[in-house]
Coordinates of C-alpha atoms and ligand atoms in Angstrom, one line a residue:
M1 CA 0.2 -0.1 -0.1
A2 CA 1.6 3.3 -0.9
E3 CA 1.6 5.8 2.1
G4 CA 3.4 9.1 2.7
R5 CA 6.1 10.6 0.8
R6 CA 7.9 8.6 -1.8
D7 CA 11.6 8.7 -2.6
T8 CA 14.6 7.0 -3.9
L9 CA 18.2 7.0 -2.1
T10 CA 21.1 5.4 -3.7
G11 CA 24.1 3.6 -1.7
S12 CA 26.1 0.5 -2.6
G13 CA 24.4 -2.8 -2.1
V14 CA 26.0 -5.2 0.3
T15 CA 23.9 -8.8 0.2
R16 CA 22.1 -9.1 -2.9
G17 CA 18.4 -9.3 -2.9
I18 CA 15.6 -7.3 -1.8
A19 CA 14.2 -6.5 1.7
I20 CA 11.1 -5.0 2.7
G21 CA 10.2 -3.7 6.1
R22 CA 9.2 -0.8 8.2
A23 CA 11.9 1.8 9.2
H24 CA 13.3 2.1 12.4
L25 CA 15.8 4.8 13.2
L26 CA 18.8 4.2 15.3
A27 CA 20.6 6.9 17.2
R28 CA 24.2 7.8 15.5
S29 CA 26.3 5.1 16.9
E30 CA 29.0 6.0 19.2
L31 CA 28.1 9.3 21.1
D32 CA 24.7 9.6 20.5
V33 CA 23.2 8.3 23.9
R34 CA 21.3 5.3 24.4
Q35 CA 18.3 5.4 26.5
Y36 CA 16.9 2.4 27.9
S37 CA 15.4 1.0 30.9
I38 CA 17.3 -2.0 33.1
E39 CA 16.0 -4.3 35.4
R40 CA 16.7 -4.2 38.9
R41 CA 18.9 -7.0 38.9
D42 CA 21.2 -4.9 36.2
V43 CA 21.7 -2.3 38.6
V44 CA 25.3 -3.4 39.6
H45 CA 26.5 -4.2 36.3
E46 CA 25.1 -0.6 35.0
I47 CA 27.1 0.9 37.6
G48 CA 29.9 -1.1 36.9
R49 CA 30.0 -0.1 33.7
L50 CA 29.7 3.7 34.7
T51 CA 32.6 3.0 36.8
S52 CA 34.6 1.5 34.0
G53 CA 33.9 4.3 31.8
F54 CA 35.0 7.0 34.2
N55 CA 38.3 5.0 35.3
A56 CA 39.2 4.7 31.6
V57 CA 39.2 8.3 31.1
R58 CA 40.7 9.0 34.1
S59 CA 43.6 6.7 32.8
E60 CA 43.3 8.5 29.5
L61 CA 43.9 12.0 30.7
D62 CA 46.5 10.5 33.3
H63 CA 48.3 8.8 30.0
L64 CA 48.0 12.7 28.1
K65 CA 49.6 14.3 31.0
S66 CA 52.9 12.0 31.5
N67 CA 53.0 12.4 27.6
I68 CA 52.9 16.2 27.4
S69 CA 55.7 17.2 25.3
A70 CA 58.7 19.2 27.1
G71 CA 57.9 22.3 25.1
A72 CA 54.1 22.4 25.4
P73 CA 52.5 25.3 26.7
S74 CA 51.4 25.3 30.6
E75 CA 48.1 25.8 29.9
V76 CA 48.0 21.8 28.2
A77 CA 48.4 20.5 31.7
A78 CA 45.9 22.8 33.3
F79 CA 43.4 21.8 31.1
L80 CA 44.1 18.3 31.7
D81 CA 44.1 18.8 35.6
L82 CA 40.8 20.3 35.2
H83 CA 39.1 18.1 33.3
R84 CA 40.6 15.5 35.9
M85 CA 38.9 17.6 38.6
I86 CA 35.7 17.3 36.9
L87 CA 35.7 13.8 36.5
D88 CA 36.4 13.1 40.2
D89 CA 33.9 15.6 41.2
A90 CA 30.7 14.1 43.2
L91 CA 28.5 15.7 41.2
L92 CA 29.1 14.0 38.2
A93 CA 30.8 10.8 39.8
E94 CA 28.1 10.2 42.4
A95 CA 24.5 11.8 41.1
P96 CA 24.5 9.3 38.5
R97 CA 25.0 6.2 39.9
D98 CA 22.0 7.2 42.0
L99 CA 19.9 7.9 39.1
I100 CA 21.1 4.3 37.8
R101 CA 19.6 2.8 41.1
T102 CA 16.6 4.9 41.6
R103 CA 15.3 5.4 38.0
L104 CA 16.4 2.1 36.8
I105 CA 17.8 3.7 33.8
N106 CA 20.9 2.6 31.7
A107 CA 24.0 4.6 32.3
E108 CA 24.6 6.6 30.0
W109 CA 21.2 8.1 30.2
A110 CA 21.9 8.7 34.0
L111 CA 24.8 10.5 33.1
T112 CA 23.2 12.7 30.7
I113 CA 20.5 13.6 33.1
Q114 CA 23.2 14.9 35.6
L115 CA 25.1 16.6 32.7
E116 CA 22.1 18.9 32.4
E117 CA 21.5 19.4 35.8
V118 CA 25.1 20.4 36.3
C119 CA 25.1 22.9 33.2
R120 CA 21.9 24.5 34.8
Q121 CA 24.1 24.9 37.9
F122 CA 27.0 26.5 36.0
Q123 CA 24.5 29.2 33.9
A124 CA 23.1 30.4 37.4
I125 CA 26.4 31.6 38.1
D126 CA 27.5 35.1 37.7
D127 CA 31.1 34.9 37.0
E128 CA 31.5 34.2 33.0
Y129 CA 35.0 32.3 33.1
L130 CA 33.1 29.8 35.4
R131 CA 29.8 29.5 33.2
E132 CA 32.3 29.0 30.3
R133 CA 33.6 25.9 32.2
S134 CA 30.2 24.2 31.2
T135 CA 31.9 23.3 28.1
D136 CA 34.7 21.4 30.0
V137 CA 32.2 19.3 32.0
R138 CA 30.3 19.1 28.7
H139 CA 33.8 17.8 26.9
V140 CA 34.6 15.3 30.0
V141 CA 31.0 13.8 29.8
E142 CA 31.6 13.1 25.9
R143 CA 34.5 11.3 26.9
V144 CA 32.7 9.3 29.4
L145 CA 30.2 8.6 26.8
A146 CA 32.6 7.7 24.2
A147 CA 34.4 5.3 26.4
L148 CA 31.2 3.3 27.5
A149 CA 30.4 3.2 23.9
Q150 CA 33.6 1.5 23.5
G151 CA 33.3 -0.7 26.3
R152 CA 29.7 -1.2 25.5
P153 CA 28.5 -4.4 25.9
T154 CA 25.1 -5.2 24.2
T155 CA 23.0 -2.2 24.0
M156 CA 21.5 -1.7 20.9
A157 CA 17.7 -0.6 21.6
L158 CA 15.4 -2.0 18.8
P159 CA 11.3 -2.1 18.5
R160 CA 10.1 -5.0 20.6
K161 CA 6.6 -4.9 19.0
L162 CA 5.7 -4.7 15.5
A163 CA 2.3 -5.5 13.8
P164 CA 2.3 -9.5 12.9
G165 CA 4.3 -10.4 9.9
E166 CA 6.2 -7.0 9.7
R167 CA 10.0 -6.8 9.9
I168 CA 12.0 -4.3 10.4
V169 CA 14.6 -2.2 8.2
L170 CA 17.2 -0.4 10.6
V171 CA 18.3 2.8 9.4
A172 CA 21.6 4.1 11.0
R173 CA 24.2 6.6 10.6
D174 CA 26.4 3.8 10.9
L175 CA 27.1 0.4 12.7
A176 CA 30.1 -0.8 13.9
P177 CA 31.0 -4.4 13.3
A178 CA 30.7 -4.9 17.4
D179 CA 27.0 -3.6 16.9
M180 CA 26.2 -6.5 13.8
L181 CA 27.8 -9.0 16.1
H182 CA 24.9 -8.1 18.5
L183 CA 22.3 -8.1 15.8
K184 CA 23.2 -11.5 14.8
D185 CA 22.6 -12.7 18.6
R186 CA 19.1 -11.1 18.7
A187 CA 16.6 -13.9 17.6
D188 CA 13.7 -11.6 19.1
V189 CA 14.4 -9.3 16.0
D190 CA 12.9 -10.0 12.7
L191 CA 15.2 -7.9 10.9
A192 CA 14.9 -7.8 7.1
G193 CA 17.8 -5.6 6.3
F194 CA 19.9 -2.3 7.0
V195 CA 20.7 1.3 5.8
T196 CA 24.1 3.1 6.7
E197 CA 24.8 6.7 5.8
L198 CA 28.6 5.6 6.3
G199 CA 30.4 2.6 5.4
G200 CA 31.7 1.1 2.0
P201 CA 30.6 -1.9 0.8
T202 CA 34.0 -4.1 1.6
S203 CA 33.8 -2.7 5.5
H204 CA 33.6 -5.0 7.9
T205 CA 29.9 -3.7 8.9
A206 CA 29.0 -5.0 5.7
I207 CA 30.7 -8.3 5.8
L208 CA 28.9 -9.0 8.9
A209 CA 25.9 -8.0 7.4
R210 CA 26.3 -10.6 4.4
S211 CA 27.1 -13.1 7.3
L212 CA 23.8 -12.4 8.4
G213 CA 22.2 -12.7 5.0
L214 CA 20.4 -9.5 5.2
P215 CA 20.3 -7.2 2.2
A216 CA 21.6 -3.6 3.2
L217 CA 22.9 -0.7 1.6
V218 CA 25.8 1.2 2.7
G219 CA 26.8 4.9 1.9
A220 CA 23.5 6.1 1.5
D221 CA 24.2 9.8 2.2
N222 CA 21.4 11.7 4.1
A223 CA 19.3 8.3 4.7
R224 CA 18.2 9.6 8.3
K225 CA 16.9 13.0 6.8
V226 CA 14.7 11.4 4.0
I227 CA 13.3 8.3 6.0
E228 CA 11.1 8.6 9.1
E229 CA 10.5 6.2 11.8
G230 CA 7.8 3.8 10.4
D231 CA 8.1 4.4 6.7
L232 CA 7.7 1.6 4.4
L233 CA 11.5 0.8 2.8
V234 CA 12.4 -1.5 0.1
I235 CA 16.0 -2.3 -0.2
D236 CA 16.6 -2.9 -3.5
A237 CA 20.6 -4.0 -3.2
D238 CA 21.0 -5.3 -6.6
A239 CA 20.3 -1.8 -8.1
D240 CA 22.1 -0.4 -4.8
I241 CA 18.7 1.6 -4.1
I242 CA 16.2 2.6 -1.0
V243 CA 12.7 2.7 -2.2
V244 CA 10.9 4.9 0.7
N245 CA 7.0 4.6 0.7
P246 CA 6.6 2.8 -2.7
S247 CA 3.5 3.1 -4.7
A248 CA 1.3 -0.4 -4.4
E249 CA 2.5 -1.3 -8.1
E250 CA 5.8 -0.8 -7.1
I251 CA 5.6 -3.1 -3.8
A252 CA 3.9 -5.8 -6.0
D253 CA 6.8 -5.8 -8.2
F254 CA 9.1 -6.2 -5.6
H255 CA 7.3 -9.0 -3.8
R256 CA 7.3 -11.0 -7.4
R257 CA 10.8 -10.6 -7.7
V258 CA 11.3 -12.1 -4.1
R259 CA 9.2 -15.0 -5.3
E260 CA 11.6 -15.3 -8.3
Q261 CA 14.8 -15.1 -6.2
N262 CA 13.2 -18.1 -3.4
E263 CA 12.6 -20.1 -6.8
Q264 CA 16.4 -19.4 -8.1
R265 CA 17.5 -20.6 -4.6
V266 CA 15.7 -23.6 -4.4
Q267 CA 17.4 -24.8 -8.2
L268 CA 20.9 -23.9 -7.0
R269 CA 20.1 -26.0 -3.7
K270 CA 20.4 -28.6 -6.4
L271 CA 24.0 -27.9 -7.1
K272 CA 25.0 -28.8 -3.5
G273 CA 26.4 -32.1 -3.7
R274 CA 28.1 -31.8 -7.2
L275 CA 32.2 -30.7 -7.1
A276 CA 32.8 -27.4 -8.5
R277 CA 34.0 -27.7 -12.1
T278 CA 34.5 -25.5 -15.2
S279 CA 33.2 -27.2 -18.5
D280 CA 36.5 -28.2 -19.5
G281 CA 36.9 -30.0 -16.6
M282 CA 39.1 -27.8 -14.3
A283 CA 38.0 -28.7 -10.5
V284 CA 37.8 -25.6 -8.4
E285 CA 37.7 -25.4 -4.7
L286 CA 34.9 -23.3 -3.3
L287 CA 35.7 -22.5 0.8
A288 CA 33.6 -20.4 3.0
N289 CA 34.2 -17.2 5.0
I290 CA 33.0 -17.3 8.4
E291 CA 33.2 -14.9 11.2
L292 CA 31.7 -17.0 14.3
P293 CA 32.1 -20.8 14.9
Q294 CA 28.1 -21.3 14.6
D295 CA 28.6 -19.9 10.9
A296 CA 30.3 -23.4 10.0
R297 CA 26.5 -24.6 9.7
D298 CA 26.2 -22.3 6.8
A299 CA 29.1 -23.1 5.3
L300 CA 28.0 -26.8 5.2
E301 CA 24.9 -26.1 4.1
A302 CA 26.2 -24.3 1.1
G303 CA 28.4 -27.3 -0.1
A304 CA 31.6 -25.6 1.1
D305 CA 34.7 -27.5 0.3
G306 CA 36.4 -26.2 3.7
I307 CA 36.8 -23.1 5.5
G308 CA 38.9 -20.5 3.5
L309 CA 39.0 -17.8 6.4
F310 CA 38.0 -18.3 9.8
R311 CA 37.6 -14.2 10.7
S312 CA 38.7 -15.3 14.6
E313 CA 38.8 -11.8 15.8
F314 CA 35.0 -11.5 16.0
L315 CA 35.3 -13.8 19.1
F316 CA 37.4 -11.1 21.1
M317 CA 35.6 -8.1 19.8
D318 CA 32.0 -6.7 22.1
R319 CA 33.1 -8.2 25.3
N320 CA 35.0 -6.8 28.0
E321 CA 36.9 -10.2 29.0
L322 CA 39.3 -11.6 26.3
P323 CA 38.8 -15.2 25.3
S324 CA 40.9 -17.6 27.2
E325 CA 42.7 -20.2 25.4
D326 CA 40.4 -23.0 26.3
E327 CA 37.2 -20.8 25.1
Q328 CA 39.0 -20.2 21.9
Y329 CA 40.2 -24.0 21.5
E330 CA 36.4 -24.8 21.8
A331 CA 35.7 -22.4 19.3
Y332 CA 38.4 -23.5 16.7
A333 CA 37.8 -27.5 17.5
R334 CA 34.3 -26.7 16.9
V335 CA 34.3 -25.5 13.6
A336 CA 37.1 -28.1 12.9
R337 CA 34.9 -31.3 14.1
A338 CA 32.2 -29.5 12.1
M339 CA 33.9 -29.7 8.8
K340 CA 35.1 -33.6 9.3
G341 CA 38.5 -33.1 7.9
K342 CA 37.6 -30.5 5.2
P343 CA 40.3 -27.7 5.6
V344 CA 39.7 -24.7 8.3
V345 CA 41.9 -21.9 8.0
I346 CA 42.2 -19.9 11.0
R347 CA 43.1 -16.4 10.7
T348 CA 45.0 -15.1 13.7
L349 CA 43.8 -12.0 15.2
D350 CA 43.1 -9.0 12.9
I351 CA 42.4 -6.5 15.4
G352 CA 42.7 -3.1 14.7
A353 CA 41.5 -0.4 12.0
D354 CA 37.4 -0.9 12.1
K355 CA 37.4 -4.0 14.2
V356 CA 38.3 -2.7 17.9
L357 CA 38.4 -4.5 21.0
T358 CA 36.3 -2.6 24.2
A359 CA 38.2 -0.2 26.2
T360 CA 38.2 -2.4 28.8
A361 CA 39.7 -5.3 27.0
R362 CA 42.3 -2.8 25.9
E363 CA 42.9 -2.4 29.4
S364 CA 43.3 -5.9 30.4
L365 CA 46.1 -6.1 27.7
G366 CA 47.8 -3.0 29.3
M367 CA 47.2 -0.9 26.6
G368 CA 47.4 2.8 26.8
R369 CA 45.1 2.0 30.0
G370 CA 41.6 2.3 28.4
A371 CA 42.8 5.3 26.4
P372 CA 40.7 5.5 22.8
R373 CA 42.5 4.4 19.7
P374 CA 45.5 6.9 19.4
E375 CA 46.3 6.4 16.0
S376 CA 44.8 9.0 13.3
N377 CA 45.2 6.6 10.6
P378 CA 44.0 3.0 12.4
A379 CA 44.0 1.2 9.2
L380 CA 47.8 2.0 9.2
G381 CA 48.5 1.5 12.5
L382 CA 48.8 -1.2 14.9
R383 CA 46.8 -3.9 13.2
A384 CA 46.8 -7.6 12.7
I385 CA 50.1 -9.0 12.6
R386 CA 51.5 -6.1 14.1
Y387 CA 48.9 -5.9 17.1
C388 CA 49.8 -9.6 17.7
L389 CA 53.4 -9.4 17.5
A390 CA 53.1 -6.0 20.2
Y391 CA 51.3 -8.5 22.7
P392 CA 53.1 -11.5 22.6
E393 CA 50.8 -13.3 25.2
L394 CA 47.6 -12.4 23.4
F395 CA 49.6 -14.0 20.2
L396 CA 50.9 -17.1 21.9
T397 CA 47.7 -18.0 23.9
Q398 CA 45.6 -18.0 20.1
L399 CA 48.7 -20.0 18.6
R400 CA 48.1 -22.5 21.4
A401 CA 44.3 -22.9 21.1
I402 CA 45.0 -23.3 17.3
L403 CA 47.5 -25.8 17.3
R404 CA 45.4 -28.0 20.0
A405 CA 42.5 -27.5 17.9
S406 CA 44.4 -29.2 15.1
E407 CA 44.2 -32.5 16.7
V408 CA 40.4 -32.6 15.8
G409 CA 40.3 -31.7 12.1
T410 CA 42.6 -30.2 9.4
V411 CA 43.5 -27.0 10.5
R412 CA 46.1 -23.9 9.1
I413 CA 47.2 -21.1 10.2
L414 CA 46.5 -17.5 8.5
V415 CA 48.5 -14.3 9.2
P416 CA 46.9 -11.4 8.0
M417 CA 48.6 -8.0 7.0
L418 CA 52.2 -9.2 6.5
A419 CA 54.2 -6.7 4.7
H420 CA 58.1 -7.6 5.8
A421 CA 60.0 -10.8 5.7
H422 CA 60.9 -10.3 9.3
E423 CA 57.2 -10.5 10.0
I424 CA 56.9 -13.7 8.6
E425 CA 60.0 -14.7 10.4
Q426 CA 58.4 -13.8 13.5
A427 CA 55.3 -14.9 13.2
L428 CA 56.9 -18.5 12.7
A429 CA 59.0 -18.5 15.3
F430 CA 55.7 -17.9 17.5
V431 CA 54.2 -20.6 16.2
A432 CA 57.4 -22.6 17.2
R433 CA 57.1 -21.1 20.8
A434 CA 53.7 -22.1 21.1
K435 CA 54.5 -25.5 19.9
E436 CA 57.0 -26.0 22.6
Q437 CA 55.2 -24.6 25.0
L438 CA 52.4 -27.3 24.3
K439 CA 55.0 -29.7 24.3
E440 CA 56.3 -28.6 27.6
R441 CA 52.4 -29.1 28.8
K442 CA 52.5 -32.3 27.3
Q443 CA 49.2 -31.1 25.0
K444 CA 48.9 -32.7 21.6
Y445 CA 48.5 -30.9 18.2
D446 CA 49.2 -31.7 14.6
G447 CA 52.9 -30.9 13.9
R448 CA 52.1 -30.9 10.5
V449 CA 49.8 -27.7 10.3
L450 CA 50.2 -25.2 7.7
I451 CA 51.2 -21.5 7.9
G452 CA 50.1 -19.1 5.2
G453 CA 49.9 -15.5 5.0
M454 CA 47.6 -13.3 3.6
I455 CA 48.5 -10.7 0.8
E456 CA 47.0 -7.6 1.5
V457 CA 49.4 -5.1 1.2
P458 CA 50.9 -3.8 -2.1
A459 CA 54.7 -4.7 -0.6
A460 CA 53.3 -8.4 -0.1
A461 CA 51.8 -8.7 -3.4
L462 CA 55.0 -7.0 -4.6
S463 CA 57.2 -9.4 -2.7
V464 CA 56.0 -12.9 -3.5
P465 CA 59.0 -14.9 -4.2
Q466 CA 60.0 -14.2 -0.8
F467 CA 56.5 -15.1 0.9
V468 CA 56.4 -18.4 -1.5
E469 CA 59.6 -19.0 0.3
K470 CA 58.5 -19.0 4.0
L471 CA 54.9 -20.1 3.7
K472 CA 53.0 -22.9 2.7
F473 CA 49.8 -21.3 1.2
L474 CA 48.8 -17.6 0.5
S475 CA 45.6 -16.4 0.6
I476 CA 44.7 -12.3 -1.3
G477 CA 42.8 -10.3 1.0
T478 CA 41.4 -8.0 -1.9
N479 CA 39.3 -5.9 0.1
D480 CA 42.4 -4.4 1.9
L481 CA 44.6 -4.8 -1.2
I482 CA 42.3 -2.7 -2.5
Q483 CA 42.3 -0.5 0.2
Y484 CA 45.9 -0.1 0.5
T485 CA 46.5 -0.1 -3.0
L486 CA 44.5 2.7 -3.9
A487 CA 44.5 4.6 -0.5
I488 CA 41.1 4.8 -0.1
D489 CA 39.6 3.9 3.6
R490 CA 37.3 0.9 2.8
S491 CA 35.0 2.4 5.6
D492 CA 34.7 5.5 4.4
S493 CA 31.4 6.0 2.2
S494 CA 32.7 9.7 1.1
V495 CA 35.5 7.8 -1.0
A496 CA 33.6 4.6 -2.0
H497 CA 33.6 6.1 -5.9
L498 CA 37.2 5.6 -5.8
Y499 CA 37.1 2.1 -4.3
D500 CA 37.5 0.2 -7.8
H501 CA 38.7 -3.5 -7.8
L502 CA 38.9 -3.0 -11.8
H503 CA 41.9 -0.7 -11.4
P504 CA 44.8 -2.2 -13.5
A505 CA 47.2 -1.8 -10.6
V506 CA 44.9 -3.8 -8.3
L507 CA 44.3 -6.5 -11.0
H508 CA 48.0 -6.9 -11.6
L509 CA 48.9 -7.1 -7.9
I510 CA 46.2 -10.0 -8.0
A511 CA 47.4 -11.6 -11.3
N512 CA 51.0 -11.1 -10.2
T513 CA 50.3 -13.3 -6.9
I514 CA 48.5 -16.0 -8.2
K515 CA 51.1 -16.3 -10.7
G516 CA 53.8 -16.1 -8.1
G517 CA 52.2 -18.7 -6.0
A518 CA 51.7 -21.2 -9.1
R519 CA 55.7 -21.0 -9.7
A520 CA 56.5 -21.8 -6.8
G521 CA 53.6 -24.5 -6.3
V522 CA 52.3 -22.8 -3.4
P523 CA 48.4 -22.7 -3.3
V524 CA 46.9 -19.4 -3.6
A525 CA 43.5 -18.5 -2.8
V526 CA 41.2 -15.4 -2.8
C527 CA 39.2 -14.9 0.5
G528 CA 38.3 -11.2 -0.2
E529 CA 34.8 -10.3 -1.4
L530 CA 35.8 -10.3 -5.1
A531 CA 36.0 -14.4 -4.5
G532 CA 32.1 -14.0 -4.3
E533 CA 31.6 -11.4 -7.4
L534 CA 30.0 -13.5 -9.9
D535 CA 31.1 -10.6 -12.6
M536 CA 34.7 -11.9 -11.2
T537 CA 34.8 -15.4 -11.3
E538 CA 35.9 -16.1 -15.1
L539 CA 38.7 -13.3 -14.8
L540 CA 40.0 -14.5 -11.6
L541 CA 39.8 -18.1 -13.3
G542 CA 41.7 -16.7 -16.1
M543 CA 44.3 -15.3 -13.7
G544 CA 44.7 -19.1 -12.7
L545 CA 43.0 -19.0 -9.4
R546 CA 41.8 -22.1 -8.1
Q547 CA 40.5 -21.6 -4.6
F548 CA 37.7 -19.1 -4.0
S549 CA 36.8 -18.3 -0.2
M550 CA 33.9 -16.1 0.4
H551 CA 30.2 -15.7 2.0
P552 CA 28.6 -19.1 2.4
S553 CA 25.7 -17.7 0.4
Q554 CA 27.7 -16.9 -2.3
I555 CA 29.0 -20.7 -3.0
L556 CA 26.3 -21.9 -5.0
P557 CA 25.7 -18.9 -7.6
V558 CA 29.6 -19.3 -8.2
K559 CA 29.6 -22.6 -8.4
E560 CA 26.6 -22.9 -11.1
Q561 CA 29.0 -19.8 -12.9
L562 CA 31.9 -22.2 -13.3
F563 CA 29.8 -24.8 -14.8
G564 CA 29.4 -22.5 -17.6
L565 CA 32.7 -21.0 -17.9
S566 CA 35.9 -22.6 -20.0
T567 CA 39.6 -22.3 -18.6
K568 CA 40.7 -21.8 -22.1
D569 CA 38.1 -18.8 -22.7
A570 CA 39.0 -17.4 -19.1
T571 CA 43.0 -17.2 -19.6
R572 CA 42.3 -15.6 -23.0
L573 CA 39.9 -13.0 -21.1
A574 CA 42.8 -12.6 -18.4
A575 CA 45.3 -11.6 -20.8
R576 CA 43.2 -9.2 -22.7
V577 CA 42.2 -7.5 -19.6
L578 CA 45.3 -7.5 -18.2
R579 CA 46.9 -5.9 -21.3
E580 CA 44.4 -2.9 -20.8
S581 CA 44.9 0.3 -18.6
D582 CA 41.9 1.7 -19.9
P583 CA 39.2 0.9 -16.8
I584 CA 36.1 1.6 -19.3
K585 CA 37.8 -0.9 -21.8
I586 CA 38.5 -3.4 -19.0
R587 CA 34.7 -3.1 -17.8
A588 CA 33.9 -3.4 -21.7
A589 CA 35.9 -6.8 -22.0
L590 CA 34.4 -8.3 -19.1
D591 CA 30.8 -7.1 -20.2
Y592 CA 30.8 -5.5 -16.6
R593 CA 26.9 -5.4 -15.1
R594 CA 27.5 -2.7 -12.8
E595 CA 28.6 1.0 -13.6
P596 CA 32.3 2.5 -13.2
P597 CA 32.5 4.1 -10.2
A598 CA 31.2 7.5 -10.3
Q599 CA 33.9 10.5 -10.8
S600 CA 34.8 12.4 -7.7
P601 CA 32.2 14.9 -7.1
V602 CA 34.1 17.8 -8.9
R603 CA 33.3 21.3 -7.7
S604 CA 33.8 24.1 -10.0
V605 CA 36.1 26.7 -9.6
A606 CA 34.7 30.3 -9.7
Ligands
PEP1 C1 40.6 -8.8 3.2 O1 41.2 -8.1 3.2 O2 40.0 -9.3 1.7 C2 39.9 -10.0 4.3 C3 39.5 -11.1 3.5 O3 40.1 -9.6 5.4 P1 39.2 -8.8 6.1 O4 38.1 -8.5 5.2 O5 38.7 -9.4 7.4 O6 40.2 -7.6 6.2
MG2 MG1 42.0 -7.8 5.5

């Protein structure tokens, strides 16, 4: 039924398909204040969260103060002292605790109520200088709210009541990967899809959306301005659009397409038991990417030949206590057992950039004692293998857990974001050390566990001969390889139009890696999102790729595509594409379904 204003918004489709549901607008993540009631039994927990938030900011201010450079003006220290004083003032520190207890509200809500009260008192002061200090109070509170948001466990407020049969489409400025993890756990919410204003199609939020199997649109500018709570929304992720309050005819048409998609799915399921082969008989391995142990079920249902990428970091996120060795072992062993001897590639912790540990978890590692991420370019900072090498105990614990899981299946270890030969050597030395520790403890592991490395940084793609000397397999992380080759933050929607996987530089780096692996007899997989892109299957096949690792939902469509492709034609296509330097011609050669990325928005110069 048509209702209200009709509008259309564009963005980047994430999971293909169509979703229909009622809009539910979420507050802006992080600093937007989540307000919700709590149960009496949760009071202690909520007060604990508030205390951790205050402690985190205290540590942060102390850390900042101890790092003031010698030449800094004296006001800097005075300003930090002032903020420390505000933080310790009972008016701010104590009153919200009472509000939590008496009004049964969450920490953020209590804190903002008290903030307004304090600011009101400041406004009544005669002295202008003192009145101005209310801004400092506000800043301090914002820091605490930010710390609470980072250490946030599961607080996303979702509507509980909808009309029968109605589903919701979440509309948010941004959703952090941790929010998506939270949504994955919410069996009580019938989510049809979601829309974000920020985020690129290969951001980790988008990747998790795919793992939820939900159609989604990211980078939909102004979505929260145009869409109102309760609007009827259709996400057409195939066309990269959302239709707001569609007409009755449009709704009927969307429902028809949903039915067609369901029928196609039924047809595809018939391919599940067949091995993937090209029309000229070349065998291809189709592996699954998973984020959590329970996702192994989707991999099996899709008939995956194994797990090509287990993003283990999701076990570490959205929680304040890091998983112990035993907990990790259980998670890895569960996947290894479920896959019944099929290979399971477990990637070591890839924390950093948009995948962050909670403030409390970071504090437990002794990192900046709760300071917010200090890097201004986190994707280029302490991430993945760099993070693991900086925290040896964290790394060794994980390696021991993975090695122990190798006893119950075919487990492999994959190290992310390698750039330097010495990082490979150090990673291998850590594995050797973890093995020694297990031997000392008389705990079993499979001594033949293969260690591989991800090719995600151009430096690695240009150093394949050195990599294959030391590693037993390679896996190309195209999401990051594109990000780092083109200097495009993959989670930044404002540069998403420049994130071009068909850029000749990207294609050459991928082809070079596949060729380098083949020359050395070292298997190479692609585990970035490109592996599941139907428009890319023939080109990757033609470059010599024989292992594709992707979200389970893409396995059967890619398999169907492979049955119709010949390696000979694919090789010719790849040669032609790699000779081209013009992206338009590359797209034409590939008969590309999607539009080329738009040009940068150019402002005219008066
Ligand atoms: C990649 O970068 O392509 C990849 C598979 O790793 P992630 O997406 O988790 O960074
Ligand atoms: Mg990556």
